[in-house]
mmCIF file of C-alpha atoms in Angstrom:
data_model
loop_
_atom_site.group_PDB
_atom_site.id
_atom_site.type_symbol
_atom_site.label_atom_id
_atom_site.label_comp_id
_atom_site.label_asym_id
_atom_site.label_seq_id
_atom_site.Cartn_x
_atom_site.Cartn_y
_atom_site.Cartn_z
ATOM 1 C CA UNK F 113 -74.402 6.340 17.094
ATOM 2 C CA UNK F 114 -72.704 4.508 14.175
ATOM 3 C CA UNK F 115 -68.948 5.050 14.038
ATOM 4 C CA UNK F 116 -69.111 5.435 10.258
ATOM 5 C CA UNK F 117 -70.830 8.833 10.416
ATOM 6 C CA UNK F 118 -69.834 12.226 11.729
ATOM 7 C CA UNK F 119 -71.447 13.039 15.105
ATOM 8 C CA UNK F 120 -73.711 15.690 13.587
ATOM 9 C CA UNK F 121 -76.559 14.989 16.027
ATOM 10 C CA UNK F 122 -74.219 15.376 18.990
ATOM 11 C CA UNK F 123 -72.777 18.588 17.525
ATOM 12 C CA UNK F 124 -76.297 20.037 17.108
ATOM 13 C CA UNK F 125 -77.161 19.120 20.703
ATOM 14 C CA UNK F 126 -73.863 20.607 21.932
ATOM 15 C CA UNK F 127 -74.539 23.853 20.041
ATOM 16 C CA UNK F 128 -77.930 24.269 21.728
ATOM 17 C CA UNK F 129 -76.637 23.322 25.196
ATOM 18 C CA UNK F 130 -73.614 25.629 24.969
ATOM 19 C CA UNK F 131 -75.715 28.513 23.658
ATOM 20 C CA UNK F 132 -78.461 28.124 26.271
ATOM 21 C CA UNK F 133 -76.170 27.088 29.127
ATOM 22 C CA UNK F 134 -78.493 24.280 30.156
ATOM 23 C CA UNK F 135 -79.195 20.673 29.185
ATOM 24 C CA UNK F 136 -82.811 21.155 30.242
ATOM 25 C CA UNK F 137 -83.353 24.218 28.029
ATOM 26 C CA UNK F 138 -81.556 22.521 25.140
ATOM 27 C CA UNK F 139 -83.843 19.510 25.555
ATOM 28 C CA UNK F 140 -86.926 21.747 25.413
ATOM 29 C CA UNK F 141 -85.673 23.552 22.303
ATOM 30 C CA UNK F 142 -84.799 20.308 20.500
ATOM 31 C CA UNK F 143 -87.886 18.417 21.708
ATOM 32 C CA UNK F 144 -85.705 15.859 23.515
ATOM 33 C CA UNK F 145 -85.490 14.622 27.080
ATOM 34 C CA UNK F 146 -82.697 15.998 29.291
ATOM 35 C CA UNK F 147 -81.273 12.478 29.543
ATOM 36 C CA UNK F 148 -81.139 12.252 25.731
ATOM 37 C CA UNK F 149 -79.228 15.553 25.619
ATOM 38 C CA UNK F 150 -76.811 14.304 28.277
ATOM 39 C CA UNK F 151 -76.344 11.061 26.335
ATOM 40 C CA UNK F 152 -75.514 12.901 23.092
ATOM 41 C CA UNK F 153 -73.013 15.130 24.905
ATOM 42 C CA UNK F 154 -71.285 12.092 26.412
ATOM 43 C CA UNK F 155 -71.041 10.441 22.980
ATOM 44 C CA UNK F 156 -69.555 13.610 21.485
ATOM 45 C CA UNK F 157 -67.043 13.861 24.340
ATOM 46 C CA UNK F 158 -66.012 10.265 23.675
ATOM 47 C CA UNK F 159 -65.477 10.991 19.970
ATOM 48 C CA UNK F 160 -63.438 14.128 20.694
ATOM 49 C CA UNK F 161 -61.571 12.637 23.640
ATOM 50 C CA UNK F 162 -62.248 15.830 25.600
ATOM 51 C CA UNK F 163 -64.551 16.958 28.402
ATOM 52 C CA UNK F 164 -66.815 19.723 27.105
ATOM 53 C CA UNK F 165 -68.916 20.504 30.183
ATOM 54 C CA UNK F 166 -68.187 20.560 33.886
ATOM 55 C CA UNK F 167 -71.050 19.590 36.153
ATOM 56 C CA UNK F 168 -71.791 22.314 38.718
ATOM 57 C CA UNK F 169 -74.547 21.423 41.174
ATOM 58 C CA UNK F 170 -77.651 20.810 39.096
ATOM 59 C CA UNK F 171 -76.315 22.735 36.129
ATOM 60 C CA UNK F 172 -73.376 22.606 33.717
ATOM 61 C CA UNK F 173 -70.574 24.949 32.770
ATOM 62 C CA UNK F 174 -68.422 24.863 29.650
ATOM 63 C CA UNK F 175 -64.838 23.716 30.172
ATOM 64 C CA UNK F 176 -62.075 25.703 28.456
ATOM 65 C CA UNK F 177 -61.974 23.179 25.606
ATOM 66 C CA UNK F 178 -65.771 23.254 25.432
ATOM 67 C CA UNK F 179 -65.846 27.050 25.192
ATOM 68 C CA UNK F 180 -63.294 27.019 22.355
ATOM 69 C CA UNK F 181 -65.219 24.290 20.521
ATOM 70 C CA UNK F 182 -68.502 26.161 21.058
ATOM 71 C CA UNK F 183 -67.145 29.268 19.329
ATOM 72 C CA UNK F 184 -66.093 27.247 16.298
ATOM 73 C CA UNK F 185 -69.379 25.315 16.179
ATOM 74 C CA UNK F 186 -71.481 28.475 16.463
ATOM 75 C CA UNK F 187 -69.583 30.074 13.592
ATOM 76 C CA UNK F 188 -70.112 26.946 11.492
ATOM 77 C CA UNK F 189 -73.808 26.885 12.384
ATOM 78 C CA UNK F 190 -74.200 30.544 11.410
ATOM 79 C CA UNK F 191 -72.689 29.735 8.027
ATOM 80 C CA UNK F 192 -74.922 26.684 7.670
ATOM 81 C CA UNK F 193 -78.025 28.681 8.624
ATOM 82 C CA UNK F 194 -77.195 31.357 6.049
ATOM 83 C CA UNK F 195 -76.652 28.699 3.403
ATOM 84 C CA UNK F 196 -79.908 26.977 4.388
ATOM 85 C CA UNK F 197 -81.804 30.268 4.157
ATOM 86 C CA UNK F 198 -80.360 30.834 0.683
ATOM 87 C CA UNK F 199 -81.317 27.340 -0.384
ATOM 88 C CA UNK F 200 -84.811 27.757 1.011
ATOM 89 C CA UNK F 201 -85.314 30.959 -0.940
ATOM 90 C CA UNK F 202 -84.104 29.255 -4.102
ATOM 91 C CA UNK F 203 -86.374 26.303 -3.426
ATOM 92 C CA UNK F 204 -89.392 28.562 -3.018
ATOM 93 C CA UNK F 205 -88.431 30.152 -6.321
ATOM 94 C CA UNK F 206 -88.636 26.748 -7.961
ATOM 95 C CA UNK F 207 -84.910 26.138 -8.431
ATOM 96 C CA UNK F 208 -83.612 22.608 -7.832
ATOM 97 C CA UNK F 209 -80.576 21.946 -5.657
ATOM 98 C CA UNK F 210 -77.522 20.106 -6.940
ATOM 99 C CA UNK F 211 -76.523 17.298 -4.572
ATOM 100 C CA UNK F 212 -72.907 16.085 -4.519
ATOM 101 C CA UNK F 213 -71.880 13.162 -2.322
ATOM 102 C CA UNK F 214 -68.338 12.868 -0.947
ATOM 103 C CA UNK F 215 -66.927 9.764 0.684
ATOM 104 C CA UNK F 216 -63.837 10.145 2.845
ATOM 105 C CA UNK F 217 -61.960 8.416 5.681
ATOM 106 C CA UNK F 218 -63.478 9.417 9.048
ATOM 107 C CA UNK F 219 -60.431 11.143 10.529
ATOM 108 C CA UNK F 220 -59.814 13.200 7.378
ATOM 109 C CA UNK F 221 -63.486 14.169 7.322
ATOM 110 C CA UNK F 222 -63.542 15.435 10.893
ATOM 111 C CA UNK F 223 -60.094 17.028 10.995
ATOM 112 C CA UNK F 224 -59.594 18.351 7.421
ATOM 113 C CA UNK F 225 -62.802 18.447 5.393
ATOM 114 C CA UNK F 226 -65.428 19.488 7.955
ATOM 115 C CA UNK F 227 -63.625 22.687 9.079
ATOM 116 C CA UNK F 228 -63.454 23.789 5.426
ATOM 117 C CA UNK F 229 -67.079 23.080 4.486
ATOM 118 C CA UNK F 230 -68.548 26.330 5.865
ATOM 119 C CA UNK F 231 -66.441 28.276 3.345
ATOM 120 C CA UNK F 232 -67.726 26.098 0.521
ATOM 121 C CA UNK F 233 -71.351 26.449 1.623
ATOM 122 C CA UNK F 234 -70.999 30.217 1.803
ATOM 123 C CA UNK F 235 -69.503 30.413 -1.691
ATOM 124 C CA UNK F 236 -71.727 27.810 -3.397
ATOM 125 C CA UNK F 237 -75.179 27.935 -1.736
ATOM 126 C CA UNK F 238 -76.731 26.103 -4.683
ATOM 127 C CA UNK F 239 -74.812 22.867 -4.021
ATOM 128 C CA UNK F 240 -75.863 20.460 -1.293
ATOM 129 C CA UNK F 241 -72.889 18.465 0.056
ATOM 130 C CA UNK F 242 -73.499 14.989 1.498
ATOM 131 C CA UNK F 243 -70.494 13.574 3.398
ATOM 132 C CA UNK F 244 -70.142 9.890 4.203
ATOM 133 C CA UNK F 245 -67.176 9.227 6.490
ATOM 134 C CA UNK F 246 -67.107 5.482 6.074
ATOM 135 C CA UNK F 247 -64.897 3.392 8.339
ATOM 136 C CA UNK F 248 -63.840 -0.201 7.939
ATOM 137 C CA UNK F 249 -64.940 -0.681 4.338
ATOM 138 C CA UNK F 250 -63.252 -0.947 0.965
ATOM 139 C CA UNK F 251 -64.134 2.044 -1.196
ATOM 140 C CA UNK F 252 -64.619 1.609 -4.896
ATOM 141 C CA UNK F 253 -65.516 4.002 -7.742
ATOM 142 C CA UNK F 254 -69.248 4.574 -7.888
ATOM 143 C CA UNK F 255 -69.794 4.605 -4.116
ATOM 144 C CA UNK F 256 -70.095 8.414 -4.239
ATOM 145 C CA UNK F 257 -69.792 11.297 -6.694
ATOM 146 C CA UNK F 258 -66.320 12.005 -5.316
ATOM 147 C CA UNK F 259 -64.148 9.935 -2.997
ATOM 148 C CA UNK F 260 -61.051 10.851 -1.027
ATOM 149 C CA UNK F 261 -59.329 7.515 -0.472
ATOM 150 C CA UNK F 262 -56.233 6.459 1.457
ATOM 151 C CA UNK F 263 -53.402 4.223 0.301
ATOM 152 C CA UNK F 264 -50.376 4.045 -1.962
ATOM 153 C CA UNK F 265 -50.053 4.265 -5.727
ATOM 154 C CA UNK F 266 -50.224 0.501 -6.218
ATOM 155 C CA UNK F 267 -53.698 0.567 -4.664
ATOM 156 C CA UNK F 268 -55.208 3.577 -6.464
ATOM 157 C CA UNK F 269 -53.409 4.256 -9.761
ATOM 158 C CA UNK F 270 -54.702 4.694 -12.400
ATOM 159 C CA UNK F 271 -58.295 5.018 -11.114
ATOM 160 C CA UNK F 272 -57.570 8.018 -8.844
ATOM 161 C CA UNK F 273 -55.433 11.171 -8.923
ATOM 162 C CA UNK F 274 -52.952 12.225 -6.198
ATOM 163 C CA UNK F 275 -54.700 14.596 -3.813
ATOM 164 C CA UNK F 276 -52.790 15.210 -0.565
ATOM 165 C CA UNK F 277 -49.271 14.340 0.531
ATOM 166 C CA UNK F 278 -48.793 13.676 4.229
ATOM 167 C CA UNK F 279 -45.658 13.873 6.312
ATOM 168 C CA UNK F 280 -45.607 11.111 8.912
ATOM 169 C CA UNK F 281 -43.416 11.551 11.975
ATOM 170 C CA UNK F 282 -43.326 10.698 15.679
ATOM 171 C CA UNK F 283 -45.344 13.098 17.831
ATOM 172 C CA UNK F 284 -45.929 13.316 21.559
ATOM 173 C CA UNK F 285 -47.100 15.656 24.287
ATOM 174 C CA UNK F 286 -44.539 17.970 25.854
ATOM 175 C CA UNK F 287 -44.842 16.068 29.142
ATOM 176 C CA UNK F 288 -43.707 12.831 27.456
ATOM 177 C CA UNK F 289 -40.761 14.573 25.831
ATOM 178 C CA UNK F 290 -39.769 16.133 29.147
ATOM 179 C CA UNK F 291 -40.078 13.017 31.288
ATOM 180 C CA UNK F 292 -39.053 10.348 28.767
ATOM 181 C CA UNK F 293 -35.328 11.132 28.419
ATOM 182 C CA UNK F 294 -35.669 11.190 24.661
ATOM 183 C CA UNK F 295 -32.533 12.403 22.895
ATOM 184 C CA UNK F 296 -32.192 9.980 19.965
ATOM 185 C CA UNK F 297 -34.643 8.007 17.766
ATOM 186 C CA UNK F 298 -33.654 4.761 19.507
ATOM 187 C CA UNK F 299 -34.956 6.193 22.811
ATOM 188 C CA UNK F 300 -38.514 5.926 21.489
ATOM 189 C CA UNK F 301 -38.147 2.149 21.672
ATOM 190 C CA UNK F 302 -38.651 2.403 25.443
ATOM 191 C CA UNK F 303 -41.801 4.535 25.185
ATOM 192 C CA UNK F 304 -45.454 3.524 24.892
ATOM 193 C CA UNK F 305 -46.040 3.448 21.117
ATOM 194 C CA UNK F 306 -49.521 4.310 19.867
ATOM 195 C CA UNK F 307 -50.450 2.450 16.669
ATOM 196 C CA UNK F 308 -53.308 2.868 14.216
ATOM 197 C CA UNK F 309 -54.451 0.196 11.811
ATOM 198 C CA UNK F 310 -54.386 1.915 8.408
ATOM 199 C CA UNK F 311 -51.409 4.283 8.600
ATOM 200 C CA UNK F 312 -49.151 4.126 5.537
ATOM 201 C CA UNK F 313 -46.031 3.985 7.746
ATOM 202 C CA UNK F 314 -45.738 1.610 10.708
ATOM 203 C CA UNK F 315 -43.514 1.933 13.749
ATOM 204 C CA UNK F 316 -41.564 -1.077 12.472
ATOM 205 C CA UNK F 317 -40.952 0.795 9.184
ATOM 206 C CA UNK F 318 -39.856 3.930 11.029
ATOM 207 C CA UNK F 319 -37.430 2.164 13.361
ATOM 208 C CA UNK F 320 -35.967 0.306 10.375
ATOM 209 C CA UNK F 321 -35.453 3.631 8.546
ATOM 210 C CA UNK F 322 -33.603 5.020 11.579
ATOM 211 C CA UNK F 323 -31.365 1.963 11.813
ATOM 212 C CA UNK F 324 -32.722 0.996 15.228
ATOM 213 C CA UNK F 325 -32.289 -2.643 16.213
ATOM 214 C CA UNK F 326 -35.823 -4.078 16.257
ATOM 215 C CA UNK F 327 -34.899 -6.377 19.133
ATOM 216 C CA UNK F 328 -34.505 -3.284 21.318
ATOM 217 C CA UNK F 329 -38.105 -2.186 20.770
ATOM 218 C CA UNK F 330 -40.022 -3.055 23.923
ATOM 219 C CA UNK F 331 -43.531 -4.460 23.556
ATOM 220 C CA UNK F 332 -45.213 -1.418 25.046
ATOM 221 C CA UNK F 333 -47.720 -0.591 22.335
ATOM 222 C CA UNK F 334 -51.432 0.104 22.146
ATOM 223 C CA UNK F 335 -53.610 0.265 19.039
ATOM 224 C CA UNK F 336 -56.299 2.933 18.786
ATOM 225 C CA UNK F 337 -58.590 3.493 15.794
ATOM 226 C CA UNK F 338 -59.471 5.613 13.953
ATOM 227 C CA UNK F 339 -56.632 8.127 13.864
ATOM 228 C CA UNK F 340 -58.439 10.972 15.642
ATOM 229 C CA UNK F 341 -58.871 8.745 18.710
ATOM 230 C CA UNK F 342 -55.152 7.928 18.689
ATOM 231 C CA UNK F 343 -54.290 11.612 18.307
ATOM 232 C CA UNK F 344 -56.438 12.521 21.314
ATOM 233 C CA UNK F 345 -54.630 9.866 23.359
ATOM 234 C CA UNK F 346 -51.238 11.276 22.374
ATOM 235 C CA UNK F 347 -52.340 14.783 23.382
ATOM 236 C CA UNK F 348 -53.235 13.387 26.809
ATOM 237 C CA UNK F 349 -49.704 12.031 27.176
ATOM 238 C CA UNK F 350 -50.591 8.360 26.811
ATOM 239 C CA UNK F 351 -47.635 7.695 24.520
ATOM 240 C CA UNK F 352 -45.901 8.551 21.240
ATOM 241 C CA UNK F 353 -47.849 8.459 17.988
ATOM 242 C CA UNK F 354 -46.578 8.057 14.417
ATOM 243 C CA UNK F 355 -49.000 10.275 12.591
ATOM 244 C CA UNK F 356 -49.747 12.530 9.631
ATOM 245 C CA UNK F 357 -49.211 16.293 9.681
ATOM 246 C CA UNK F 358 -52.558 16.630 7.878
ATOM 247 C CA UNK F 359 -54.490 15.179 10.798
ATOM 248 C CA UNK F 360 -52.386 16.833 13.508
ATOM 249 C CA UNK F 361 -51.858 20.314 12.047
ATOM 250 C CA UNK F 362 -53.853 22.022 14.812
ATOM 251 C CA UNK F 363 -52.125 20.109 17.614
ATOM 252 C CA UNK F 364 -48.688 20.859 16.161
ATOM 253 C CA UNK F 365 -49.480 24.544 15.622
ATOM 254 C CA UNK F 366 -50.725 24.970 19.203
ATOM 255 C CA UNK F 367 -47.928 22.945 20.797
ATOM 256 C CA UNK F 368 -50.213 20.202 22.071
ATOM 257 C CA UNK F 369 -48.051 17.748 20.113
ATOM 258 C CA UNK F 370 -44.317 18.083 19.503
ATOM 259 C CA UNK F 371 -42.108 16.319 16.955
ATOM 260 C CA UNK F 372 -39.007 15.145 18.854
ATOM 261 C CA UNK F 373 -37.199 14.277 15.613
ATOM 262 C CA UNK F 374 -38.739 16.292 12.742
ATOM 263 C CA UNK F 375 -35.847 15.411 10.448
ATOM 264 C CA UNK F 376 -36.995 11.764 10.478
ATOM 265 C CA UNK F 377 -40.397 12.458 8.899
ATOM 266 C CA UNK F 378 -41.434 10.632 5.742
ATOM 267 C CA UNK F 379 -43.548 12.313 3.032
ATOM 268 C CA UNK F 380 -45.966 10.049 1.161
ATOM 269 C CA UNK F 381 -48.697 10.469 -1.467
ATOM 270 C CA UNK F 382 -51.362 8.881 0.693
ATOM 271 C CA UNK F 383 -54.666 10.586 -0.177
ATOM 272 C CA UNK F 384 -56.207 10.228 -3.629
ATOM 273 C CA UNK F 385 -59.230 11.747 -5.351
ATOM 274 C CA UNK F 386 -61.528 9.469 -7.335
ATOM 275 C CA UNK F 387 -62.946 8.990 -9.833
ATOM 276 C CA UNK F 388 -60.936 10.758 -12.507
ATOM 277 C CA UNK F 389 -62.813 13.615 -14.244
ATOM 278 C CA UNK F 390 -64.922 12.748 -17.282
ATOM 279 C CA UNK F 391 -66.777 14.627 -19.980
ATOM 280 C CA UNK F 392 -70.096 13.403 -18.581
ATOM 281 C CA UNK F 393 -69.386 14.765 -15.088
ATOM 282 C CA UNK F 394 -72.104 17.056 -13.724
ATOM 283 C CA UNK F 395 -71.201 20.741 -13.344
ATOM 284 C CA UNK F 396 -71.807 20.591 -9.589
ATOM 285 C CA UNK F 397 -69.403 17.664 -9.215
ATOM 286 C CA UNK F 398 -66.766 19.525 -11.249
ATOM 287 C CA UNK F 399 -67.234 22.565 -9.012
ATOM 288 C CA UNK F 400 -66.697 20.506 -5.869
ATOM 289 C CA UNK F 401 -63.696 18.755 -7.430
ATOM 290 C CA UNK F 402 -62.043 22.088 -8.278
ATOM 291 C CA UNK F 403 -62.753 23.398 -4.765
ATOM 292 C CA UNK F 404 -61.256 20.311 -3.121
ATOM 293 C CA UNK F 405 -58.107 20.610 -5.247
ATOM 294 C CA UNK F 406 -57.777 24.317 -4.362
ATOM 295 C CA UNK F 407 -58.083 23.496 -0.666
ATOM 296 C CA UNK F 408 -55.466 20.753 -1.042
ATOM 297 C CA UNK F 409 -53.058 23.134 -2.792
ATOM 298 C CA UNK F 410 -53.606 25.785 -0.106
ATOM 299 C CA UNK F 411 -52.944 23.212 2.614
ATOM 300 C CA UNK F 412 -49.712 22.132 0.913
ATOM 301 C CA UNK F 413 -48.519 25.724 0.528
ATOM 302 C CA UNK F 414 -49.297 26.541 4.163
ATOM 303 C CA UNK F 415 -47.539 23.440 5.414
ATOM 304 C CA UNK F 416 -44.407 24.379 3.455
ATOM 305 C CA UNK F 417 -44.414 27.985 4.670
ATOM 306 C CA UNK F 418 -41.776 28.750 7.336
ATOM 307 C CA UNK F 419 -43.183 29.226 10.832
ATOM 308 C CA UNK F 420 -42.051 32.038 13.083
#
């Protein structure tokens, strides 16, 4: 399965297997072999960094994480089925669908955009969204109808508009915080530091901001890409990650990741929306653009709201 696409095939296979409680029955429903179903589940587990099923004799049982994921996937599939039914009825009535393509970084697609798409599909059944979560390539205007791109202002102004601000800060599992004797920013220098290739703020930048002597930073670092893989590793207690609140909002809200020094976070305008609107823009593209901006504003407002 190419790393540049969302694991939609694996998600579809997981939905059938979790609903039917059997790889064999899922294979029969999807016209696949049981080994192909098992292979797709393993690939999806690798992408998520979680075990979804527990093998029990000749059968399988959902793990706790798998059961939680299954509920979310089933809800999304119900929304998608309703939208597909609506589109099919419109198609039979002779109405053409509007197709809008969106290109986005893979981690933002899976952790921010994809969970919001069911709401869009329910509200705008006449628009067909095509998402390309490209990894390892340089985006440029014209690659898609709309692009969410990552970088600083020197890279994207004036061809793109600011879209999402992210707050980057150290994050780790509670077990690391408990066992690591971490009481000051300099203490992170002795921890395993998880790096990702494209983050706007590096560990070197962060230590410099905190006035930590770089010579004290031990060479205990691993690099994991893309960001959602690094986040999964941090949740498992592999080390400390320097990551965006946009991509880790769920882990922070549930306590799976904790910010040992929240006051040291840095807010950056890292995500941009391109191209800029034009008079020749199709109505469907304008609709998607407005929806994306509303979702971005709602995310910003929620992230600023005080938590109990």
